[in-house]
Every structure is written in C-alpha cells, then in structure tokens.
JSON list of C-alpha atoms in Angstrom, two decimals:
[
{"chain": "A", "resi": 1, "resn": "MET", "atom": "CA", "xyz": [135.95, 154.92, 105.43]},
{"chain": "A", "resi": 2, "resn": "GLY", "atom": "CA", "xyz": [137.58, 151.71, 104.10]},
{"chain": "A", "resi": 3, "resn": "GLY", "atom": "CA", "xyz": [134.43, 149.54, 103.96]},
{"chain": "A", "resi": 4, "resn": "ALA", "atom": "CA", "xyz": [133.53, 149.73, 107.64]},
{"chain": "A", "resi": 5, "resn": "THR", "atom": "CA", "xyz": [129.82, 149.53, 108.31]},
{"chain": "A", "resi": 6, "resn": "GLN", "atom": "CA", "xyz": [128.13, 151.36, 111.10]},
{"chain": "A", "resi": 7, "resn": "GLU", "atom": "CA", "xyz": [125.27, 149.53, 112.78]},
{"chain": "A", "resi": 8, "resn": "LEU", "atom": "CA", "xyz": [122.15, 151.36, 113.85]},
{"chain": "A", "resi": 9, "resn": "ASP", "atom": "CA", "xyz": [121.55, 151.59, 117.60]},
{"chain": "A", "resi": 10, "resn": "LEU", "atom": "CA", "xyz": [118.42, 149.50, 118.10]},
{"chain": "A", "resi": 11, "resn": "GLY", "atom": "CA", "xyz": [117.36, 151.06, 121.39]},
{"chain": "A", "resi": 12, "resn": "PRO", "atom": "CA", "xyz": [114.15, 152.86, 122.40]},
{"chain": "A", "resi": 13, "resn": "VAL", "atom": "CA", "xyz": [114.85, 155.92, 120.24]},
{"chain": "A", "resi": 14, "resn": "THR", "atom": "CA", "xyz": [115.14, 153.79, 117.10]},
{"chain": "A", "resi": 15, "resn": "MET", "atom": "CA", "xyz": [112.07, 151.78, 118.12]},
{"chain": "A", "resi": 16, "resn": "SER", "atom": "CA", "xyz": [110.09, 154.99, 118.57]},
{"chain": "A", "resi": 17, "resn": "ALA", "atom": "CA", "xyz": [111.32, 156.37, 115.25]},
{"chain": "A", "resi": 18, "resn": "MET", "atom": "CA", "xyz": [110.33, 153.16, 113.47]},
{"chain": "A", "resi": 19, "resn": "THR", "atom": "CA", "xyz": [106.89, 153.22, 115.10]},
{"chain": "A", "resi": 20, "resn": "ALA", "atom": "CA", "xyz": [106.52, 156.83, 113.94]},
{"chain": "A", "resi": 21, "resn": "ALA", "atom": "CA", "xyz": [107.60, 155.77, 110.44]},
{"chain": "A", "resi": 22, "resn": "TRP", "atom": "CA", "xyz": [104.87, 153.09, 110.29]},
{"chain": "A", "resi": 23, "resn": "THR", "atom": "CA", "xyz": [102.38, 155.69, 111.51]},
{"chain": "A", "resi": 24, "resn": "PHE", "atom": "CA", "xyz": [103.56, 158.08, 108.79]},
{"chain": "A", "resi": 25, "resn": "VAL", "atom": "CA", "xyz": [102.98, 155.39, 106.14]},
{"chain": "A", "resi": 26, "resn": "TYR", "atom": "CA", "xyz": [99.42, 155.02, 107.45]},
{"chain": "A", "resi": 27, "resn": "VAL", "atom": "CA", "xyz": [98.79, 158.78, 107.39]},
{"chain": "A", "resi": 28, "resn": "LEU", "atom": "CA", "xyz": [100.26, 158.94, 103.88]},
{"chain": "A", "resi": 29, "resn": "SER", "atom": "CA", "xyz": [97.94, 156.14, 102.74]},
{"chain": "A", "resi": 30, "resn": "ARG", "atom": "CA", "xyz": [94.97, 158.07, 104.17]},
{"chain": "A", "resi": 31, "resn": "VAL", "atom": "CA", "xyz": [96.07, 161.09, 102.12]},
{"chain": "A", "resi": 32, "resn": "LEU", "atom": "CA", "xyz": [96.65, 159.05, 98.95]},
{"chain": "A", "resi": 33, "resn": "PHE", "atom": "CA", "xyz": [93.39, 157.08, 99.26]},
{"chain": "A", "resi": 34, "resn": "PRO", "atom": "CA", "xyz": [90.90, 159.51, 100.87]},
{"chain": "A", "resi": 35, "resn": "ALA", "atom": "CA", "xyz": [87.88, 157.64, 99.52]},
{"chain": "A", "resi": 36, "resn": "ARG", "atom": "CA", "xyz": [89.00, 154.36, 101.08]},
{"chain": "A", "resi": 37, "resn": "SER", "atom": "CA", "xyz": [88.29, 153.16, 104.61]},
{"chain": "A", "resi": 38, "resn": "LYS", "atom": "CA", "xyz": [90.71, 153.32, 107.51]},
{"chain": "A", "resi": 39, "resn": "ASP", "atom": "CA", "xyz": [90.84, 149.52, 107.45]},
{"chain": "A", "resi": 40, "resn": "PHE", "atom": "CA", "xyz": [91.87, 149.62, 103.77]},
{"chain": "A", "resi": 41, "resn": "CYS", "atom": "CA", "xyz": [94.72, 152.03, 104.54]},
{"chain": "A", "resi": 42, "resn": "ASN", "atom": "CA", "xyz": [95.82, 149.99, 107.54]},
{"chain": "A", "resi": 43, "resn": "ARG", "atom": "CA", "xyz": [95.93, 146.88, 105.36]},
{"chain": "A", "resi": 44, "resn": "ILE", "atom": "CA", "xyz": [98.15, 148.74, 102.90]},
{"chain": "A", "resi": 45, "resn": "VAL", "atom": "CA", "xyz": [100.59, 149.36, 105.77]},
{"chain": "A", "resi": 46, "resn": "SER", "atom": "CA", "xyz": [100.25, 145.71, 106.81]},
{"chain": "A", "resi": 47, "resn": "LEU", "atom": "CA", "xyz": [101.13, 144.55, 103.30]},
{"chain": "A", "resi": 48, "resn": "ILE", "atom": "CA", "xyz": [104.18, 146.80, 103.25]},
{"chain": "A", "resi": 49, "resn": "HIS", "atom": "CA", "xyz": [105.19, 145.33, 106.61]},
{"chain": "A", "resi": 50, "resn": "VAL", "atom": "CA", "xyz": [104.90, 141.80, 105.20]},
{"chain": "A", "resi": 51, "resn": "PHE", "atom": "CA", "xyz": [107.48, 142.52, 102.53]},
{"chain": "A", "resi": 52, "resn": "VAL", "atom": "CA", "xyz": [109.78, 144.59, 104.77]},
{"chain": "A", "resi": 53, "resn": "SER", "atom": "CA", "xyz": [109.61, 141.99, 107.54]},
{"chain": "A", "resi": 54, "resn": "CYS", "atom": "CA", "xyz": [110.25, 139.05, 105.22]},
{"chain": "A", "resi": 55, "resn": "TYR", "atom": "CA", "xyz": [113.20, 140.91, 103.70]},
{"chain": "A", "resi": 56, "resn": "PHE", "atom": "CA", "xyz": [114.84, 141.54, 107.08]},
{"chain": "A", "resi": 57, "resn": "CYS", "atom": "CA", "xyz": [114.03, 138.03, 108.32]},
{"chain": "A", "resi": 58, "resn": "SER", "atom": "CA", "xyz": [115.58, 136.44, 105.23]},
{"chain": "A", "resi": 59, "resn": "LYS", "atom": "CA", "xyz": [118.64, 138.72, 105.48]},
{"chain": "A", "resi": 60, "resn": "SER", "atom": "CA", "xyz": [119.15, 137.56, 109.08]},
{"chain": "A", "resi": 61, "resn": "VAL", "atom": "CA", "xyz": [119.69, 133.93, 108.06]},
{"chain": "A", "resi": 62, "resn": "ALA", "atom": "CA", "xyz": [123.46, 133.40, 107.96]},
{"chain": "A", "resi": 63, "resn": "ASP", "atom": "CA", "xyz": [123.39, 129.96, 106.28]},
{"chain": "A", "resi": 64, "resn": "TRP", "atom": "CA", "xyz": [120.33, 128.91, 104.28]},
{"chain": "A", "resi": 65, "resn": "SER", "atom": "CA", "xyz": [121.46, 125.27, 104.28]},
{"chain": "A", "resi": 66, "resn": "ARG", "atom": "CA", "xyz": [120.94, 125.37, 108.07]},
{"chain": "A", "resi": 67, "resn": "PRO", "atom": "CA", "xyz": [118.53, 128.25, 108.72]},
{"chain": "A", "resi": 68, "resn": "LEU", "atom": "CA", "xyz": [117.80, 127.26, 112.32]},
{"chain": "A", "resi": 69, "resn": "ASP", "atom": "CA", "xyz": [121.40, 127.22, 113.50]},
{"chain": "A", "resi": 70, "resn": "GLY", "atom": "CA", "xyz": [121.68, 129.28, 116.63]},
{"chain": "A", "resi": 71, "resn": "VAL", "atom": "CA", "xyz": [118.49, 128.19, 118.35]},
{"chain": "A", "resi": 72, "resn": "GLY", "atom": "CA", "xyz": [118.61, 129.46, 121.93]},
{"chain": "A", "resi": 73, "resn": "ALA", "atom": "CA", "xyz": [121.71, 131.55, 121.30]},
{"chain": "A", "resi": 74, "resn": "ALA", "atom": "CA", "xyz": [122.21, 135.29, 121.60]},
{"chain": "A", "resi": 75, "resn": "SER", "atom": "CA", "xyz": [120.52, 137.24, 118.82]},
{"chain": "A", "resi": 76, "resn": "THR", "atom": "CA", "xyz": [122.64, 138.57, 115.99]},
{"chain": "A", "resi": 77, "resn": "TYR", "atom": "CA", "xyz": [122.42, 142.17, 114.81]},
{"chain": "A", "resi": 78, "resn": "PRO", "atom": "CA", "xyz": [120.40, 141.24, 111.67]},
{"chain": "A", "resi": 79, "resn": "GLN", "atom": "CA", "xyz": [117.95, 139.28, 113.84]},
{"chain": "A", "resi": 80, "resn": "MET", "atom": "CA", "xyz": [117.61, 142.20, 116.24]},
{"chain": "A", "resi": 81, "resn": "LEU", "atom": "CA", "xyz": [116.98, 144.52, 113.29]},
{"chain": "A", "resi": 82, "resn": "ALA", "atom": "CA", "xyz": [114.21, 142.22, 112.01]},
{"chain": "A", "resi": 83, "resn": "LEU", "atom": "CA", "xyz": [112.68, 142.11, 115.51]},
{"chain": "A", "resi": 84, "resn": "THR", "atom": "CA", "xyz": [112.92, 145.89, 115.92]},
{"chain": "A", "resi": 85, "resn": "VAL", "atom": "CA", "xyz": [111.21, 146.62, 112.61]},
{"chain": "A", "resi": 86, "resn": "SER", "atom": "CA", "xyz": [108.37, 144.22, 113.39]},
{"chain": "A", "resi": 87, "resn": "LEU", "atom": "CA", "xyz": [108.02, 145.20, 117.04]},
{"chain": "A", "resi": 88, "resn": "ALA", "atom": "CA", "xyz": [107.69, 148.82, 115.92]},
{"chain": "A", "resi": 89, "resn": "TYR", "atom": "CA", "xyz": [105.10, 147.77, 113.34]},
{"chain": "A", "resi": 90, "resn": "PHE", "atom": "CA", "xyz": [103.03, 145.82, 115.88]},
{"chain": "A", "resi": 91, "resn": "THR", "atom": "CA", "xyz": [103.20, 148.76, 118.27]},
{"chain": "A", "resi": 92, "resn": "TYR", "atom": "CA", "xyz": [101.87, 151.03, 115.50]},
{"chain": "A", "resi": 93, "resn": "ASP", "atom": "CA", "xyz": [99.22, 148.49, 114.50]},
{"chain": "A", "resi": 94, "resn": "THR", "atom": "CA", "xyz": [98.01, 148.03, 118.08]},
{"chain": "A", "resi": 95, "resn": "LEU", "atom": "CA", "xyz": [97.64, 151.78, 118.53]},
{"chain": "A", "resi": 96, "resn": "CYS", "atom": "CA", "xyz": [95.95, 152.11, 115.13]},
{"chain": "A", "resi": 97, "resn": "CYS", "atom": "CA", "xyz": [93.50, 149.34, 115.96]},
{"chain": "A", "resi": 98, "resn": "LEU", "atom": "CA", "xyz": [92.68, 151.00, 119.29]},
{"chain": "A", "resi": 99, "resn": "VAL", "atom": "CA", "xyz": [92.35, 154.55, 117.96]},
{"chain": "A", "resi": 100, "resn": "GLU", "atom": "CA", "xyz": [91.30, 154.31, 114.31]},
{"chain": "A", "resi": 101, "resn": "LEU", "atom": "CA", "xyz": [89.42, 151.04, 113.87]},
{"chain": "A", "resi": 102, "resn": "PRO", "atom": "CA", "xyz": [86.47, 149.41, 115.63]},
{"chain": "A", "resi": 103, "resn": "PHE", "atom": "CA", "xyz": [87.71, 147.49, 118.68]},
{"chain": "A", "resi": 104, "resn": "SER", "atom": "CA", "xyz": [88.19, 143.76, 118.22]},
{"chain": "A", "resi": 105, "resn": "LEU", "atom": "CA", "xyz": [89.25, 141.71, 121.23]},
{"chain": "A", "resi": 106, "resn": "ASP", "atom": "CA", "xyz": [90.81, 138.92, 119.16]},
{"chain": "A", "resi": 107, "resn": "VAL", "atom": "CA", "xyz": [92.90, 141.36, 117.09]},
{"chain": "A", "resi": 108, "resn": "PHE", "atom": "CA", "xyz": [93.92, 143.22, 120.24]},
{"chain": "A", "resi": 109, "resn": "MET", "atom": "CA", "xyz": [94.97, 139.98, 121.97]},
{"chain": "A", "resi": 110, "resn": "HIS", "atom": "CA", "xyz": [96.88, 138.89, 118.85]},
{"chain": "A", "resi": 111, "resn": "HIS", "atom": "CA", "xyz": [98.82, 142.16, 118.93]},
{"chain": "A", "resi": 112, "resn": "VAL", "atom": "CA", "xyz": [99.49, 142.06, 122.68]},
{"chain": "A", "resi": 113, "resn": "LEU", "atom": "CA", "xyz": [100.75, 138.47, 122.57]},
{"chain": "A", "resi": 114, "resn": "THR", "atom": "CA", "xyz": [102.92, 139.18, 119.53]},
{"chain": "A", "resi": 115, "resn": "ILE", "atom": "CA", "xyz": [104.40, 142.25, 121.19]},
{"chain": "A", "resi": 116, "resn": "LEU", "atom": "CA", "xyz": [105.09, 140.27, 124.38]},
{"chain": "A", "resi": 117, "resn": "GLY", "atom": "CA", "xyz": [106.83, 137.49, 122.45]},
{"chain": "A", "resi": 118, "resn": "LEU", "atom": "CA", "xyz": [108.89, 139.76, 120.24]},
{"chain": "A", "resi": 119, "resn": "GLY", "atom": "CA", "xyz": [109.51, 142.14, 123.13]},
{"chain": "A", "resi": 120, "resn": "PHE", "atom": "CA", "xyz": [110.92, 139.36, 125.31]},
{"chain": "A", "resi": 121, "resn": "GLY", "atom": "CA", "xyz": [113.41, 138.38, 122.62]},
{"chain": "A", "resi": 122, "resn": "TYR", "atom": "CA", "xyz": [114.19, 142.01, 121.87]},
{"chain": "A", "resi": 123, "resn": "GLU", "atom": "CA", "xyz": [114.80, 142.96, 125.49]},
{"chain": "A", "resi": 124, "resn": "ARG", "atom": "CA", "xyz": [116.80, 139.84, 126.37]},
{"chain": "A", "resi": 125, "resn": "GLN", "atom": "CA", "xyz": [118.52, 139.69, 122.96]},
{"chain": "A", "resi": 126, "resn": "ILE", "atom": "CA", "xyz": [118.09, 135.92, 122.87]},
{"chain": "A", "resi": 127, "resn": "SER", "atom": "CA", "xyz": [116.19, 133.43, 120.73]},
{"chain": "A", "resi": 128, "resn": "GLY", "atom": "CA", "xyz": [116.52, 135.60, 117.63]},
{"chain": "A", "resi": 129, "resn": "THR", "atom": "CA", "xyz": [116.64, 132.53, 115.39]},
{"chain": "A", "resi": 130, "resn": "GLU", "atom": "CA", "xyz": [113.36, 131.15, 116.68]},
{"chain": "A", "resi": 131, "resn": "LEU", "atom": "CA", "xyz": [111.59, 134.50, 116.75]},
{"chain": "A", "resi": 132, "resn": "VAL", "atom": "CA", "xyz": [112.70, 135.43, 113.23]},
{"chain": "A", "resi": 133, "resn": "ALA", "atom": "CA", "xyz": [111.61, 132.00, 111.94]},
{"chain": "A", "resi": 134, "resn": "CYS", "atom": "CA", "xyz": [108.19, 132.38, 113.60]},
{"chain": "A", "resi": 135, "resn": "LEU", "atom": "CA", "xyz": [107.87, 135.94, 112.33]},
{"chain": "A", "resi": 136, "resn": "MET", "atom": "CA", "xyz": [108.68, 134.84, 108.79]},
{"chain": "A", "resi": 137, "resn": "LEU", "atom": "CA", "xyz": [106.13, 131.99, 108.91]},
{"chain": "A", "resi": 138, "resn": "MET", "atom": "CA", "xyz": [103.51, 134.29, 110.40]},
{"chain": "A", "resi": 139, "resn": "GLU", "atom": "CA", "xyz": [104.03, 137.05, 107.84]},
{"chain": "A", "resi": 140, "resn": "VAL", "atom": "CA", "xyz": [104.26, 134.84, 104.77]},
{"chain": "A", "resi": 141, "resn": "SER", "atom": "CA", "xyz": [100.56, 133.95, 105.04]},
{"chain": "A", "resi": 142, "resn": "ASN", "atom": "CA", "xyz": [99.34, 137.52, 105.49]},
{"chain": "A", "resi": 143, "resn": "PRO", "atom": "CA", "xyz": [99.40, 138.94, 101.94]},
{"chain": "A", "resi": 144, "resn": "PHE", "atom": "CA", "xyz": [96.54, 136.73, 100.80]},
{"chain": "A", "resi": 145, "resn": "MET", "atom": "CA", "xyz": [94.36, 137.58, 103.79]},
{"chain": "A", "resi": 146, "resn": "HIS", "atom": "CA", "xyz": [94.95, 141.29, 103.29]},
{"chain": "A", "resi": 147, "resn": "ALA", "atom": "CA", "xyz": [94.48, 141.01, 99.52]},
{"chain": "A", "resi": 148, "resn": "ARG", "atom": "CA", "xyz": [91.11, 139.36, 100.06]},
{"chain": "A", "resi": 149, "resn": "GLU", "atom": "CA", "xyz": [89.88, 142.28, 102.18]},
{"chain": "A", "resi": 150, "resn": "LEU", "atom": "CA", "xyz": [91.37, 144.90, 99.83]},
{"chain": "A", "resi": 151, "resn": "LEU", "atom": "CA", "xyz": [89.70, 143.25, 96.83]},
{"chain": "A", "resi": 152, "resn": "LYS", "atom": "CA", "xyz": [86.36, 143.29, 98.65]},
{"chain": "A", "resi": 153, "resn": "GLU", "atom": "CA", "xyz": [86.62, 147.03, 99.26]},
{"chain": "A", "resi": 154, "resn": "LEU", "atom": "CA", "xyz": [87.61, 147.57, 95.63]},
{"chain": "A", "resi": 155, "resn": "ASN", "atom": "CA", "xyz": [84.41, 145.73, 94.61]},
{"chain": "A", "resi": 156, "resn": "LEU", "atom": "CA", "xyz": [86.44, 142.91, 93.08]},
{"chain": "A", "resi": 157, "resn": "LYS", "atom": "CA", "xyz": [85.02, 140.16, 95.29]},
{"chain": "A", "resi": 158, "resn": "ASP", "atom": "CA", "xyz": [83.69, 138.18, 92.31]},
{"chain": "A", "resi": 159, "resn": "SER", "atom": "CA", "xyz": [86.65, 138.88, 90.03]},
{"chain": "A", "resi": 160, "resn": "SER", "atom": "CA", "xyz": [89.28, 136.60, 88.57]},
{"chain": "A", "resi": 161, "resn": "MET", "atom": "CA", "xyz": [91.83, 138.37, 90.79]},
{"chain": "A", "resi": 162, "resn": "ASN", "atom": "CA", "xyz": [89.92, 137.28, 93.87]},
{"chain": "A", "resi": 163, "resn": "LEU", "atom": "CA", "xyz": [89.67, 133.73, 92.50]},
{"chain": "A", "resi": 164, "resn": "ALA", "atom": "CA", "xyz": [93.44, 133.71, 91.89]},
{"chain": "A", "resi": 165, "resn": "ASN", "atom": "CA", "xyz": [94.00, 134.94, 95.44]},
{"chain": "A", "resi": 166, "resn": "ASP", "atom": "CA", "xyz": [91.75, 132.17, 96.82]},
{"chain": "A", "resi": 167, "resn": "VAL", "atom": "CA", "xyz": [93.63, 129.56, 94.77]},
{"chain": "A", "resi": 168, "resn": "CYS", "atom": "CA", "xyz": [96.90, 130.86, 96.21]},
{"chain": "A", "resi": 169, "resn": "VAL", "atom": "CA", "xyz": [95.48, 130.61, 99.74]},
{"chain": "A", "resi": 170, "resn": "SER", "atom": "CA", "xyz": [94.30, 127.04, 99.08]},
{"chain": "A", "resi": 171, "resn": "PHE", "atom": "CA", "xyz": [97.66, 126.07, 97.59]},
{"chain": "A", "resi": 172, "resn": "GLN", "atom": "CA", "xyz": [99.57, 127.63, 100.47]},
{"chain": "A", "resi": 173, "resn": "LEU", "atom": "CA", "xyz": [97.36, 125.90, 103.03]},
{"chain": "A", "resi": 174, "resn": "ALA", "atom": "CA", "xyz": [97.60, 122.54, 101.29]},
{"chain": "A", "resi": 175, "resn": "SER", "atom": "CA", "xyz": [101.35, 122.72, 100.78]},
{"chain": "A", "resi": 176, "resn": "SER", "atom": "CA", "xyz": [102.02, 123.81, 104.36]},
{"chain": "A", "resi": 177, "resn": "THR", "atom": "CA", "xyz": [99.87, 121.07, 105.88]},
{"chain": "A", "resi": 178, "resn": "HIS", "atom": "CA", "xyz": [100.26, 118.17, 103.44]},
{"chain": "A", "resi": 179, "resn": "ALA", "atom": "CA", "xyz": [103.61, 118.66, 101.74]},
{"chain": "A", "resi": 180, "resn": "THR", "atom": "CA", "xyz": [106.07, 115.80, 101.80]},
{"chain": "A", "resi": 181, "resn": "PRO", "atom": "CA", "xyz": [109.56, 116.47, 103.14]},
{"chain": "A", "resi": 182, "resn": "HIS", "atom": "CA", "xyz": [112.40, 116.56, 100.62]}
]
C-alpha cells in the first residue's frame, strides 16, 4: 500500500460510465423536482458540471505561476481526467438535448463542435493544457446563464436574486473585456 496511487483507466469504458453517471444525475433531478421542466433539471446537471469541471481543470494545473506551461505537449493524467469528465458530460448533454428537449440547431452545433475539439485532444492525448484552459474559461461563465434561466422558472425573474445575478454577469463581462493586466 505505501502511498502508491492507482490511476483510473480513462478509456471507452470509463467514458461510458461517466456519461451514464451524468445521465443518472439528470434522472435523479427529474425525480427530485417532478414539478419542474426538463430544461430546469438539465440546467441543474449543467451547474453541477460547471463546478466538477472547474475543480478538475484547476487540479490539472501543475504550477499556477505558469498555468500555460506545456502548450502543445502531451496531456498529463490530470488533464486527461478533466477532458474525460467534460467529454462525458457533453455526450450526455447532446443526447439529452436531442431526446428530452426541443431541438435547437445552435445548441446542437455547440455540443458537436465542443465534442470534436475535446475528442481530438482526448484521442490524441495532446494539447491538454490548451483544452483545459479553454474548458475552464468556457465553464466559468456558465453558472450565471444557468442561474438566470433557473430563476425565471422559479418565478424569481424580478427578484433581488436575479438582479444580483445580472450584476455578476455585468461585472464578469466588464472585467474579462476591459480589465487591465497586472
């Protein structure tokens, strides 16, 4: 035993199991919130993915003083784990959007392109640094978008919570587009 860690095999079986796990979370949310829409429950899963994805992405950074070290290099195990978790999520979400929700071409194309990008890095086991950085940036903006839709369904559109969410969106947008470098 002596402190040795065993890494999870990140092959197709693990990918399928993770996709099934995301699907289970959706089914569980449908059971827990039967009066809510399918979109509401899917957004709950999406919010969970945001936090899980950001956790694994942040854990994959070896040196935060130089987070983009390794651009173009072979992917590390933590990067591959972050990609696997998110690729499984996007597979689930694509299937959910096709089967459970009204079809939307832009959402479908977003999912297909994301799966192709992540899938390329996953299959080739390269560019993990770039893909994890993009994934982190992409996911960090999602909670506010999902919160806005969840608050609408909870009839809190005109509430102080919705106003606070909008302020957070505005701040995030302003700081990401107009912030000065340190």
